[in-house]
Structure formats: C-alpha cells, structure tokens
Coordinates of C-alpha atoms and ligand atoms in Angstrom, one line a residue:
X14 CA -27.8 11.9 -31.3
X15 CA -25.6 11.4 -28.0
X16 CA -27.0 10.3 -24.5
X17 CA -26.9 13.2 -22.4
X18 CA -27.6 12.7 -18.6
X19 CA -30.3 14.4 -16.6
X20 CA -28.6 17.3 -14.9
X21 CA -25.1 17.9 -13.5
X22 CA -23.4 15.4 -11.5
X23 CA -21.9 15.7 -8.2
X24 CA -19.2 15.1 -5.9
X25 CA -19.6 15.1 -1.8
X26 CA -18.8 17.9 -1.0
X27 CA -21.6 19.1 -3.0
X28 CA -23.9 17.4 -0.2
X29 CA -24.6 17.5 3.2
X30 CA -27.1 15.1 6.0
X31 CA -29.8 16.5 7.4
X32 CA -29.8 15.0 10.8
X33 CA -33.0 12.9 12.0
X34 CA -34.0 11.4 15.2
X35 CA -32.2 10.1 17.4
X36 CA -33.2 8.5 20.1
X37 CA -31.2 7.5 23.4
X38 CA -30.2 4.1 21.7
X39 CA -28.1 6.1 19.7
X40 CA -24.8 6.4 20.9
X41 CA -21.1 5.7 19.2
X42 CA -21.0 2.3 21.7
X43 CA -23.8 1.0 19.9
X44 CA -23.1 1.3 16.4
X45 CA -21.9 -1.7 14.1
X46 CA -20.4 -1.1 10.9
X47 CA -20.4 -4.8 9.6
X48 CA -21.1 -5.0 5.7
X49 CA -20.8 -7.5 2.9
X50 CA -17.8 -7.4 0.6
X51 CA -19.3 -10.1 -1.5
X52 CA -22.6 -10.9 -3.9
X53 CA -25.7 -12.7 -1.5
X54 CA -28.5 -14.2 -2.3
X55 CA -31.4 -12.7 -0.2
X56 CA -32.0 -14.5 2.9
X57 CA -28.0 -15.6 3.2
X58 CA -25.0 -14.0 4.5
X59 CA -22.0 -12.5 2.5
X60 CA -19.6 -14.8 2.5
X61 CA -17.2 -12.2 3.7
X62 CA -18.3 -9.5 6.1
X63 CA -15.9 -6.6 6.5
X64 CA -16.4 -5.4 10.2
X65 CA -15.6 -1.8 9.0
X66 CA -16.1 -0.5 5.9
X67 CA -12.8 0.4 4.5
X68 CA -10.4 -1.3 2.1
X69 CA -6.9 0.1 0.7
X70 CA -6.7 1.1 -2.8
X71 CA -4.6 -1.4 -4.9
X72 CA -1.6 0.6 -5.6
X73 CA 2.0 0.4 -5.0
X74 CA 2.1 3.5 -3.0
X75 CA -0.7 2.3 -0.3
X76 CA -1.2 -1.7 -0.6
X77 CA 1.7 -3.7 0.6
X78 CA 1.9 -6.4 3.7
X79 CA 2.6 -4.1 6.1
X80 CA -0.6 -1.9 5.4
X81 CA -2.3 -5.0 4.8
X82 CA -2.0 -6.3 8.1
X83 CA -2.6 -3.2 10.0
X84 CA -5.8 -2.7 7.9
X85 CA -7.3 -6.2 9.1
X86 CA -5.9 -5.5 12.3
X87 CA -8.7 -3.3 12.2
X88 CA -11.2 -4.7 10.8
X89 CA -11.1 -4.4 6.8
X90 CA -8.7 -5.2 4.1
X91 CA -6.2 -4.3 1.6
X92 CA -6.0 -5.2 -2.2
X93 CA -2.6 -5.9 -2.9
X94 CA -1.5 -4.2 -6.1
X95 CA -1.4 -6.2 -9.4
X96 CA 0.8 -3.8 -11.0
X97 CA 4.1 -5.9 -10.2
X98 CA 5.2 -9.8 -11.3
X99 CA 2.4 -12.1 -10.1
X100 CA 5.2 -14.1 -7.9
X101 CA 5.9 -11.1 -5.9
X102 CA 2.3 -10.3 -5.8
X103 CA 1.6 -13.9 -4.5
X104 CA 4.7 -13.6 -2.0
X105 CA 3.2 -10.5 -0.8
X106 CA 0.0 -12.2 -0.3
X107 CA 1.9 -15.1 1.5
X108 CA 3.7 -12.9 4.1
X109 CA 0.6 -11.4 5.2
X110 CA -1.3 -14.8 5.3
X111 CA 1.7 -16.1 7.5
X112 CA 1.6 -13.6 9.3
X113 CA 1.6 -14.2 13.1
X114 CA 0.3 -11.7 15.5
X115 CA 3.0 -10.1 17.4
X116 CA 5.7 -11.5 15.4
X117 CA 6.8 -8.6 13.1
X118 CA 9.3 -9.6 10.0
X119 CA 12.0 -6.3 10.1
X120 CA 11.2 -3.7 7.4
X121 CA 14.3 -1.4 8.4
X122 CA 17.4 -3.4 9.0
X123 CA 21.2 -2.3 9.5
X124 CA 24.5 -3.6 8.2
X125 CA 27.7 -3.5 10.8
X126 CA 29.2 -0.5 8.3
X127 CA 26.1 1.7 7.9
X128 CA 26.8 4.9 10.0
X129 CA 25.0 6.9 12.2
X130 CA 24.0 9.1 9.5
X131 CA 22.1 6.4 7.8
X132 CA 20.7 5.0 11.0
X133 CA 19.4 8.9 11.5
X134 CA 18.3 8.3 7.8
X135 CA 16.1 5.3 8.4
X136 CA 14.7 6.5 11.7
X137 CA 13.5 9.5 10.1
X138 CA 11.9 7.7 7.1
X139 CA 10.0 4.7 9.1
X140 CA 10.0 6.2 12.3
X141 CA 10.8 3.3 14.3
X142 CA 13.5 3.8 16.6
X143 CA 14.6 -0.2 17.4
X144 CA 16.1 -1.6 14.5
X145 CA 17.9 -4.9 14.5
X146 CA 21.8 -5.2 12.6
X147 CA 22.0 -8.5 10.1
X148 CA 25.5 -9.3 8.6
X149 CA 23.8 -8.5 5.0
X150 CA 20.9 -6.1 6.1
X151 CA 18.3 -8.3 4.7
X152 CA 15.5 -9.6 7.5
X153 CA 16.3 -12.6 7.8
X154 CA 20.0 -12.3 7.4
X155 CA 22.9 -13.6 9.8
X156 CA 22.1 -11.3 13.5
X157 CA 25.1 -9.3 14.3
X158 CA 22.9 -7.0 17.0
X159 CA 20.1 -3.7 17.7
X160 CA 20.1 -0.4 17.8
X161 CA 17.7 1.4 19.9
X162 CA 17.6 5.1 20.3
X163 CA 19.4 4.7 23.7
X164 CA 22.5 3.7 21.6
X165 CA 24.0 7.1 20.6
X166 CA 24.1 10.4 21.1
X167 CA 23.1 12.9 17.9
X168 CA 24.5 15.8 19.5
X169 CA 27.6 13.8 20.4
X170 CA 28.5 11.2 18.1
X171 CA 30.0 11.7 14.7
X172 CA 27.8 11.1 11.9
X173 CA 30.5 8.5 10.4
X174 CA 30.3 6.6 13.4
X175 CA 30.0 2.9 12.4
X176 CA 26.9 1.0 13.6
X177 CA 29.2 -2.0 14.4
X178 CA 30.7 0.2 17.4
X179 CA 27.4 1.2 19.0
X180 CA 24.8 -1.3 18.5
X181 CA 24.2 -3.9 21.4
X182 CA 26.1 -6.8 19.6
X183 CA 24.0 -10.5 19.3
X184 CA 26.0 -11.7 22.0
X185 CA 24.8 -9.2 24.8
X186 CA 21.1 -8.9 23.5
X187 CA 18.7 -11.5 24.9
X188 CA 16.7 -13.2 21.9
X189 CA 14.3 -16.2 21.7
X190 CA 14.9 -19.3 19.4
X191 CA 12.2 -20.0 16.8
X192 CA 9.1 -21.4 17.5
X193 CA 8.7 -19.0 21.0
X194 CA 5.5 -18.6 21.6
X195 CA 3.9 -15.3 21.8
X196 CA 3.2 -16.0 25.9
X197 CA 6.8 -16.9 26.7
X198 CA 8.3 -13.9 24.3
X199 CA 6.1 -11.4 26.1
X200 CA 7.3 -13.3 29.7
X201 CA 10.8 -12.2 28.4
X202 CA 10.1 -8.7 27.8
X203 CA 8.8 -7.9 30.7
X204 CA 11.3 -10.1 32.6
X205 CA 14.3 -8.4 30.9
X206 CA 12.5 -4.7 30.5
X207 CA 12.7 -4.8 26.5
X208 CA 11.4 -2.7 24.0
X209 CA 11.8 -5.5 21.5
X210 CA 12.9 -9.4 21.1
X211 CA 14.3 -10.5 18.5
X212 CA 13.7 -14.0 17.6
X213 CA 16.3 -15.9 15.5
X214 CA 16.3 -19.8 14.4
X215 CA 19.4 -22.6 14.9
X216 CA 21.7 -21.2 12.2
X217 CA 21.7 -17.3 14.3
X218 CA 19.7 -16.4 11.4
X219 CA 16.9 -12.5 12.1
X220 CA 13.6 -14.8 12.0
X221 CA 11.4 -11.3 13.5
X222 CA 10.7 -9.4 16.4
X223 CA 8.6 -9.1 18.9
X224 CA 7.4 -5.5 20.1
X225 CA 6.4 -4.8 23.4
X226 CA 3.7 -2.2 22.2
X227 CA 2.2 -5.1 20.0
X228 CA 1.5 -7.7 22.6
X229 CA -0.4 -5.3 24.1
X230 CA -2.5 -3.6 21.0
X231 CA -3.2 -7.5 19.8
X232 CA -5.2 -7.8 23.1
X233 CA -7.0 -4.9 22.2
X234 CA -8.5 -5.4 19.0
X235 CA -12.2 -6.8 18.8
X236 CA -12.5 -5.6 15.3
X237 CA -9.7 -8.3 13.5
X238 CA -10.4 -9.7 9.9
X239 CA -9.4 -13.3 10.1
X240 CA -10.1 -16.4 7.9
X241 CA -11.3 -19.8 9.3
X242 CA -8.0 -20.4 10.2
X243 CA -7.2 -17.1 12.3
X244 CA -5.2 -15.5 9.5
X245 CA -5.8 -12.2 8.6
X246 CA -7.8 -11.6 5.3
X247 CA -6.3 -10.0 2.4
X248 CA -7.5 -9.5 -1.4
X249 CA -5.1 -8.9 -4.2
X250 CA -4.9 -6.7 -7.8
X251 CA -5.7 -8.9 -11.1
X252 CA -6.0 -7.5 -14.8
X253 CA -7.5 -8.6 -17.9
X254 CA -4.5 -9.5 -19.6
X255 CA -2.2 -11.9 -17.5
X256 CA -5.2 -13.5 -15.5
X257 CA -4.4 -16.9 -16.3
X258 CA -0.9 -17.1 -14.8
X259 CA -1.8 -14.5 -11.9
X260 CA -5.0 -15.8 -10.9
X261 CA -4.1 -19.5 -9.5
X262 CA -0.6 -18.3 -7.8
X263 CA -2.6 -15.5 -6.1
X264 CA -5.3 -18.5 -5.1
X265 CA -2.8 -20.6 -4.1
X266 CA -1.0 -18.5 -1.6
X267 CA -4.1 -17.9 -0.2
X268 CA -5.8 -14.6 -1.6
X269 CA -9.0 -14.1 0.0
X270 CA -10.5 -11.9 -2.8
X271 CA -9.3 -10.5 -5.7
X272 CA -10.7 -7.2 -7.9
X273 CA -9.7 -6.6 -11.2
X274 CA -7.9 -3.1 -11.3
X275 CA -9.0 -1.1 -14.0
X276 CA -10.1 2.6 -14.8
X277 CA -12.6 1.5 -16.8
X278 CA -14.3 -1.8 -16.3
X279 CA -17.5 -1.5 -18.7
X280 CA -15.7 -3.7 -21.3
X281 CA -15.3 -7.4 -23.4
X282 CA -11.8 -7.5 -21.6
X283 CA -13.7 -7.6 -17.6
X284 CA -16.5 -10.0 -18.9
X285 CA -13.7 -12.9 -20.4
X286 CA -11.5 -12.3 -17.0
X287 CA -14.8 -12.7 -14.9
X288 CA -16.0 -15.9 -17.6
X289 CA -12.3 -17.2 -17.1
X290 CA -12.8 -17.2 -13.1
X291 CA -15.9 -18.6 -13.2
X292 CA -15.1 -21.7 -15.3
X293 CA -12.3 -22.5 -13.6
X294 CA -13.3 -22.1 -10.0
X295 CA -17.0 -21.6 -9.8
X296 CA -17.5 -19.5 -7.1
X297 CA -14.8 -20.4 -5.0
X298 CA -13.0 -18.0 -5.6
X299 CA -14.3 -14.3 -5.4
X300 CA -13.4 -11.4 -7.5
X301 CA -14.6 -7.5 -7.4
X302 CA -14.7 -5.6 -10.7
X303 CA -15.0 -2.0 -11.9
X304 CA -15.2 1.0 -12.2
X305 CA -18.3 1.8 -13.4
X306 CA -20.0 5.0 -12.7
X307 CA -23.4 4.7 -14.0
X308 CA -26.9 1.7 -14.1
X309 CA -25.6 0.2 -17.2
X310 CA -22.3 -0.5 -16.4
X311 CA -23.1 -2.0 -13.2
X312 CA -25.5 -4.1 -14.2
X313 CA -23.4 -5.8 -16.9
X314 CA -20.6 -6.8 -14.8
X315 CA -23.2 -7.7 -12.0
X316 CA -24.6 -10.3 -14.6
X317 CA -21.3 -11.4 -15.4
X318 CA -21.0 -12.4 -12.3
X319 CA -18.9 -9.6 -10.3
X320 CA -18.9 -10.5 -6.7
X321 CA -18.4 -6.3 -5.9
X322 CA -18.6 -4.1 -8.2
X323 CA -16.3 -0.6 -7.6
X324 CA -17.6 3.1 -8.2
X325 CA -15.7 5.9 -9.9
X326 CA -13.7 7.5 -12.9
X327 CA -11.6 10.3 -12.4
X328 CA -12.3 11.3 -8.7
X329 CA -9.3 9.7 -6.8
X330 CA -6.8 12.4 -5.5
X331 CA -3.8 11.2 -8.2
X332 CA -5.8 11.1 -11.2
X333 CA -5.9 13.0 -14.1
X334 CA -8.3 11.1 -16.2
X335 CA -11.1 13.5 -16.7
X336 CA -8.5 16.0 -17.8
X337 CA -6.6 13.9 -20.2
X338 CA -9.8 11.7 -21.7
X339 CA -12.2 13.6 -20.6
X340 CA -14.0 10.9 -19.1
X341 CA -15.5 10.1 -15.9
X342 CA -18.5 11.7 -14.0
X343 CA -19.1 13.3 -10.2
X344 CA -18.8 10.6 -7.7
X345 CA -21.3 11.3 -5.7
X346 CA -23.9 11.1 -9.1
X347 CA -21.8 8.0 -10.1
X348 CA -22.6 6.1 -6.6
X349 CA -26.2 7.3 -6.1
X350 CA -27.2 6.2 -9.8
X351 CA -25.2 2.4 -9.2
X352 CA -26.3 1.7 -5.6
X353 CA -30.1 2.6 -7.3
X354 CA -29.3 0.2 -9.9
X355 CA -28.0 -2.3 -7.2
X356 CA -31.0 -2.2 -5.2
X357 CA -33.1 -3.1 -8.5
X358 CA -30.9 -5.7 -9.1
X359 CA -31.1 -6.9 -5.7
X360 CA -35.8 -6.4 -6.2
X361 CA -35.6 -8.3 -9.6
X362 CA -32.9 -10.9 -8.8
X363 CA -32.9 -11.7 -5.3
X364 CA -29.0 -10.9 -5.5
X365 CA -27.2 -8.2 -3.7
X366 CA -23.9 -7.5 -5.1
X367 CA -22.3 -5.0 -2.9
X368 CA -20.5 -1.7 -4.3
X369 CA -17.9 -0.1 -3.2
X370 CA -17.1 3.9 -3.6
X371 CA -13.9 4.3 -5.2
X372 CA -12.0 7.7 -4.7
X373 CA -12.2 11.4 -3.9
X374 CA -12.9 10.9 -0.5
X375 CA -11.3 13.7 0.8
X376 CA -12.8 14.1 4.4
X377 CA -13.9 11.9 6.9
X378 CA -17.4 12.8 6.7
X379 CA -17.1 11.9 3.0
X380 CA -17.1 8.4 4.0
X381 CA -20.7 8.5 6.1
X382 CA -21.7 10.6 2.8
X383 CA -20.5 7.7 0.7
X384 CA -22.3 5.1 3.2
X385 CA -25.5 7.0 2.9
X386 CA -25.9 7.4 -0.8
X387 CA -25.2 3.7 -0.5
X388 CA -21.8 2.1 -0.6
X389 CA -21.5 -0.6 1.3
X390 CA -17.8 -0.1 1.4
X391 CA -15.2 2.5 0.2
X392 CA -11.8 2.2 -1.2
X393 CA -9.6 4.7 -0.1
X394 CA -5.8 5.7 -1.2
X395 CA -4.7 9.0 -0.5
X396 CA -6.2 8.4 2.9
X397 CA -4.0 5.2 4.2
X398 CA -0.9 6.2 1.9
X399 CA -1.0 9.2 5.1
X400 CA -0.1 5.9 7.7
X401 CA 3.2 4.7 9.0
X402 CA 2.2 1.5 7.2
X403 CA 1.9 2.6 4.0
X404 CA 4.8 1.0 1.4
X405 CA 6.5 4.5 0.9
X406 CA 9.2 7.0 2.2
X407 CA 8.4 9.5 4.9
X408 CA 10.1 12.7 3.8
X409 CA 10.7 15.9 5.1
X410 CA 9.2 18.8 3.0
X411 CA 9.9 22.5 4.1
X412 CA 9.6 21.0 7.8
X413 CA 6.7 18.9 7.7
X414 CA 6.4 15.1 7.5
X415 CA 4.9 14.0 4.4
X416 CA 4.8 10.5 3.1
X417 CA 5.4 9.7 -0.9
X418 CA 1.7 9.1 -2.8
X419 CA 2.1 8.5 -6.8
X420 CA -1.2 6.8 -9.1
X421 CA -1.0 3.5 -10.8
X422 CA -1.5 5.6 -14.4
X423 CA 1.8 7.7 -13.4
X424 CA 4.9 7.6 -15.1
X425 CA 6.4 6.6 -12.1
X426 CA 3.8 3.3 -11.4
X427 CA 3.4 2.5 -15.4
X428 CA 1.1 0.3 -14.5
X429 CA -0.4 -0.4 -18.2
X430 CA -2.8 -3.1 -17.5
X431 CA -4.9 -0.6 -15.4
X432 CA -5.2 1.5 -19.0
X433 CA -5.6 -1.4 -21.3
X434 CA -8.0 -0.6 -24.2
X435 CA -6.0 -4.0 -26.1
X436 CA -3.0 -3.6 -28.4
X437 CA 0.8 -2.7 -27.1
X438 CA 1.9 -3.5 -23.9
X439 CA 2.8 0.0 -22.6
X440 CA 1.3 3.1 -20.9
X441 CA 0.9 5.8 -23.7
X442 CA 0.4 8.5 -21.7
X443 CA 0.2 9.1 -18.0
X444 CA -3.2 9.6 -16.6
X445 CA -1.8 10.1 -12.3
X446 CA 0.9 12.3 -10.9
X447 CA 3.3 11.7 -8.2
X448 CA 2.5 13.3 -5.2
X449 CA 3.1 14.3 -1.8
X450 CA 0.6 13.7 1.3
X451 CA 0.8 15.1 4.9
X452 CA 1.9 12.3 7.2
X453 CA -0.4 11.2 9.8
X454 CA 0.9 8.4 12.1
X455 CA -0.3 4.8 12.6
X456 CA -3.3 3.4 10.8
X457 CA -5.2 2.3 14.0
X458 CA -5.2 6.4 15.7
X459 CA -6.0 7.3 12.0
X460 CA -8.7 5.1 11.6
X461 CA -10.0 5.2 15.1
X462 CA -10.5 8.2 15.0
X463 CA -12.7 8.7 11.8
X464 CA -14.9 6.0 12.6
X465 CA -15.6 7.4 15.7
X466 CA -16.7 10.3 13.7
X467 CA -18.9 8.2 11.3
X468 CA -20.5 6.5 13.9
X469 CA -21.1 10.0 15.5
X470 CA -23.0 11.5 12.5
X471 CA -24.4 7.7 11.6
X472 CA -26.1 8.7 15.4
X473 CA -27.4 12.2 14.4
X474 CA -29.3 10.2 11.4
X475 CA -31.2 7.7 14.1
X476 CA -28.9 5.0 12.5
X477 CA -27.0 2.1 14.5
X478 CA -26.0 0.3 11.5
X479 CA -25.0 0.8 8.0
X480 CA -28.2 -0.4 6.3
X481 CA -30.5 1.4 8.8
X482 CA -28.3 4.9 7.6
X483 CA -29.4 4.1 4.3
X484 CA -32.9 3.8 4.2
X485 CA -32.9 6.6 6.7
X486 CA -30.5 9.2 5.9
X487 CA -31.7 13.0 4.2
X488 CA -29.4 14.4 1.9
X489 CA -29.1 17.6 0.7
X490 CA -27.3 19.3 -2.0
X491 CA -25.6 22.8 -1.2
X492 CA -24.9 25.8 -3.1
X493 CA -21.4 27.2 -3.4
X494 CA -22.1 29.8 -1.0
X495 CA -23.3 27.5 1.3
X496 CA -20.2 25.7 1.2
X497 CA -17.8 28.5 2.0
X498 CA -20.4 28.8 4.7
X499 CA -19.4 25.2 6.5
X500 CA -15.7 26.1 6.6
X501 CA -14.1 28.6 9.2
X502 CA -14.9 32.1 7.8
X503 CA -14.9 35.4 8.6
X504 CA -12.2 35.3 11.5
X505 CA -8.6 34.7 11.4
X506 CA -7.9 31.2 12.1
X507 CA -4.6 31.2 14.7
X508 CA -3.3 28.1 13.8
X509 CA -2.7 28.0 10.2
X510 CA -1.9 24.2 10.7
X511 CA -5.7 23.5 11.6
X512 CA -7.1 24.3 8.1
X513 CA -4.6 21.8 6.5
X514 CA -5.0 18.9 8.8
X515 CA -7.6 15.9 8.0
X516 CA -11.3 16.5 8.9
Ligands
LIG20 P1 -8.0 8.5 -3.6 O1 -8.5 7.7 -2.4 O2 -8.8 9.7 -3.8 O3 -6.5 8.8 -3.5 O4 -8.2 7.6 -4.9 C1 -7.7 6.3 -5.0 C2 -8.2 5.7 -6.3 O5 -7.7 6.4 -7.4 C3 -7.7 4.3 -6.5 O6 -8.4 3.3 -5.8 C4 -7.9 4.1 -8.0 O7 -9.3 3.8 -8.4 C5 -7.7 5.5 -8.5 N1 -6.3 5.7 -9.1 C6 -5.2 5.0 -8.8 N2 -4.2 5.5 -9.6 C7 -4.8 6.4 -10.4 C8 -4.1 7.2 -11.5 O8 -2.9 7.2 -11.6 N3 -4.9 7.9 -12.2 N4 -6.1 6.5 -10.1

C-alpha cells in the first residue's frame, strides 16, 4: 500500500500571521536580517552569513554578473546558472569576482554605423541612456566615442541617422587611463559635470565606465556581501553529471558556494556529486543541494553532507512539473515539514544545515511567511527577473514594460541536467514555459522596498531578528472565503494598474 500524507498541503497564500506583541523596541531600524547560508555546528558561526535573506534563482533568465553584483550590493547572492559551458560559467563567475565597485564593464555598446533607430532600440531594452561607441561594439573594443540622450533629437533626427555623426567622438570626450582610482574618476566627474567616464587603457582600448549615480550609491550601502578580500560573494549552478570538469574551474575562479540545480534532489546522482565534493575538497568548498520537499529527503542529503539544502517541487512561477509528472507538494507544507526535520537534525546532531525556500513566492509578504515557517533563506526568480539587472530583454507588450522570464525545464533553456533521471543527454519533454513578467526597475528600490515590509510585519510579530520570528510567530491557515476577504472587494478599484502591481 502507498504512503499517503496526513492532510492536504499548502501554499502561502493559504496562511496568514497573527500579530503578537510588540513592544517599543520594535521598530523597522532595529531589525537585522542576518542568516546562515551554510551548515554549523552549534556554538559556531556559519561560515557564510547572508546579511538579507535572498538569493537569485539559478537560471539564465535571472542569474548573470550583472544581477549578481547588484544582489550582493545588497546584501545576498546570486547562483550563477549551470545550464551553459562550465568556462563561461566560470568566466561569469570571474567578472563578478573582479568586479570593482564603481567601475562598470559596458553591457550596451554602439558601433560607428548603428543608427538612431537602434540606439532608440537599445535604450528602450536596458534603459540606460549613456552608452559608449567601440570600433567593433564589443566592451572592450577600440573607443571611437558616447552617446548620451543629449545627443539627438527623436522628434527631429531621422531614424537612419548614423551614430558616427552624433556621438561625442573619443577625441572630445574626457576619459581616464587605466588604473584611475575610484577617488580621482569621481574628482573628474564632478570637475567636468559628467554623467559617465569612460576609462580606457594605453592601446585606446573601452576598459569600463564610471557612473556618477554609482559613486554615490557605493557610499550608501551598509548591507554589501564581500569575501575576505572585499570582493563581492557569488555562488554558481553545478549538476550531477559534468561535476568533475565544472566543479574545480568554478573553484578556481573563485566561486564562493555552489548548489547543485535539480528539480528533484532525493537521488544516488546528489549523494556521488556531494561524495565527489567532499573527497576532493573536504569542506573547503561549499555546496547547497535540493529540492526536497519532505523529512526524508532532507535528512538524506543533510547526512550526505549538503551544506543547504533547498525547498520545493512544482511551485516556482515557470514550472509545469506538477502538471506534467504530477509530482511535487504545497510549498508552504513542503517547508514547514523540512525546517521541522531541520530542527531535529540540528537536537540530535548538533548541526544546523540551513534551508532555503525555493519558489512560488508571489508576494512580498510571502517571504516573512516563508521566514516564519522557517527558511532561513529564500530563492527567488520571477521576483529579480522583474529588475533592470536581470540577464534579459525589456520589451514592450501592449504598452507596458515587461522583461523576458523563461524556466530552466523550457524548450527555450533545455537545460537537461536540471531533469536528469540518467540515460540520454537531452530534455524529453519541457517541464517550464516562457514567459513574460511586469518590469519593475532597479534591484536596490525593488528590494528596499520589500524588506522594509518584512521587517514591518517581522515588528507586528515582537521579532527583531530572523530566529526570534521563528520561535515566535502564529500562523494561521485561511479559508477561501477568507482570502477573497484580504484583497480589495466589494468597491471598484480606480486604478486598474494597482491590482497588478507587486504587493
Ligand atoms: P519563482 O521564484 O516562483 O519564479 O521560481 C523559481 C524557481 O523555479 C527556481 O529557483 C527553480 O527551482 C524553479 N524552476 C526553474 N525553472 C523551472 C522550470 O522550467 N520548471 N523551474
């Protein structure tokens, strides 16, 4: 006879908090969201605290250097996806490892002989509106010149208009040599009223800019993820099959934590990849691995030494699992039974492995939800795919700004590995779709603003910090009713905009 499970399982929305007291000490200012991405041993710190609880799904559409920086910026970190060769995994790794604050490597470049209608083009899907000209529009190509916004007219110009005639050519625009240092560039910018500096080496050669708005925001972030040596911290994708090459160029261009990616990680192939790790680093180097979405699951990769281990089956936004396979289980059920088996873990073992909530979070308060059952962290997609940062195209649908979101398990990823039950090498049938989601700016407003609403509700539960939420939050599971009941109801909303907008 089959195993059936106690009762139905859940997904947030299903739940609400019940607020408890909260006393005057209580207040956004005062609340710290520090938590352990990696295993402990009780009495000791995690070797890698996240200073907010957030990291970036690992997926083509959300997890590239760009993202990756702006997300440590902040204060947590990005996985960068696996689902690519493992030399352009590691050189994506690299660039954000080499990254230096305020010097910003050009994602949207020009050639001399693009028009106007393409510079249009490019503004419209990056929205930046400074973008420097190489001879072969790569970044670090031969610097011919910039174009700002100040350059041309739309209503005036012709769309054929060659960027060669209107950009501010190398020789008039002031640019520092290599090797600058942040001080002196900003000296320059304010000296010479720029928007941006370019800096370019001996040869005349695009080395990066240097933003005005940036100098400032880098002075203005407490919250920064950075290694020992003041780099920012960023993880990287690994599967069961190619682990052996992957693994050591990831390591070696200085991967702070990697997490194998897999819809299903209760398996032989998790347990050699984690066995593989562990005999040839130890535990030097640290590795998450998932998903799971019930005790027994956890607890076997916890003893095969997972340093996380990641929550959820068929709850992210792109994924069709549970309708394909018919696999997978509420998330909010999923996290509450694993974080229980974590804590037993933790009582019998003196070990914590953290876990981390792995899709469906649709709203913000979702995440203090996801805290309070007892993540210690979340991963989130569709939520940072939204950002400026993300690795896709902003596109206009029917007049509104959306930016491009498509799964790992869609036709249009094929990412395999993530499906791998052994056998061929090939995705035999898609288990994500390609997707659309509304656009929503920079990272740091996006993800200001929803901490400051976590922190908000983590207040109405008496709770200044993650763990204090969790022993004391009150949940509550709502009927349907109940839940038309939270929404707007029974008036006509004015805005029709306000019911699609984040929460
Ligand atoms: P969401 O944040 O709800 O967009 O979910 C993101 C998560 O969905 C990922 O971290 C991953 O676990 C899962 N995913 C990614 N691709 C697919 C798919 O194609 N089915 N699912």
């Amino acid at each position: 006879m089959a195993t059936f499970f106690e009762g139905e399982s859940h997904t947030f929305s299903e739940y609400l908090l019940v607020p408890g007291y909260s006393s005057a000490e209580n207040i956004p200012a005062n609340v710290s969201l520090k938590t352990p991405l990696v295993r402990f041993k009780r009495g000791e710190e995690s070797p890698i605290t996240l200073n907010i609880p957030m990291v970036s799904a690992i997926m083509q559409s959300v997890s590239g250097p760009r993202l990756a920086i702006a997300l440590a910026q902040e204060g947590g970190i990005s996985f960068i996806y696996g689902s690519q060769p493992a030399a352009a995994e590691a050189a994506m790794v690299r660039e954000v490892k080499s990254y230096k604050a305020g010097f910003v490597v050009s994602d949207s470049t020009l050639t001399p002989d693009m028009t106007l209608e393409d510079v249009l083009d490019m503004v419209d899907r990056t929205g930046h509106s400074t973008m420097p000209v190489t001879e072969d529009g790569t970044p670090t190509g031969k610097f011919c010149g910039i174009v700002t916004s100040r350059d041309y007219r739309v209503s005036r110009d012709p769309r054929d208009k060659k960027v060669r005639e209107f950009m501010t050519p190398a020789e008039k625009t002031i640019v520092a040599e290599d090797g600058t240092s942040l001080k002196v560039a900003n000296d320059l910018i304010w000296e010479h009223k720029l928007n941006a500096l370019p800096i370019v080496d001996k040869d005349g050669n695009l080395v990066s800019l240097v933003f005005r708005k940036d100098y400032d925001s880098h002075k203005s972030r407490p919250n920064e993820l950075l290694d020992q040596h003041k780099r920012y911290m960023v993880g990287a994708g690994i599967n069961t099959r190619d682990y052996a090459e992957r693994v050591p160029l990831l390591v070696e261009a200085g991967a702070d934590v990697l997490c194998i990616d897999s819809s299903e990680g209760f398996s032989e192939w998790q347990k050699r990849t984690l066995e593989w790790i562990h005999q040839n680093y130890g535990d030097k180097v640290k590795v998450g691995a998932g998903n799971v979405v019930d005790a027994e699951g956890f607890r076997f990769l916890a003893d095969c030494g997972a340093d996380f281990v990641k929550v959820g089956i068929g709850g992210g936004s792109i994924c069709i699992t549970r309708e394909t396979k018919g696999i997978g289980r509420g998330q909010a059920t999923a996290l509450i039974d694993v974080c229980r088996a974590r804590d037993e873990y933790f009582e019998e073992t003196g070990v914590y492995v953290p876990v981390c909530s792995d899709g469906g979070i649709v709203y913000d308060y979702h995440m203090t939800l996801a805290l309070a059952m007892g993540a210690d962290f979340m991963m989130l997609g569709r939520y940072f795919a939204r950002f400026d940062e993300s690795p896709t195209s902003r596109v206009n649908v029917n007049g509104q700004y959306m930016k491009e979101y498509w799964g790992e398990g869609s036709a249009r990823a094929r990412n395999w590995q993530r499906y791998d039950l052994g056998g061929a090498a090939k995705l035999s049938f898609v288990e994500g779709v390609d997707s659309y989601v509304p656009y929503a700016g920079s990272l740091k407003d996006g993800v200001d603003g929803t901490l400051y609403k976590v922190k908000s509700t983590m207040c109405n539960c008496g709770a200044n910090s993650i763990p204090e939420l969790q022993q004391k939050a009150r949940l509550t599971l709502v009927s349907s009713t109940s839940i038309v009941e939270g929404g707007a109801h029974d008036v006509v909303v004015k805005d029709s905009q306000q019911s699609v907008t984040y929460r």
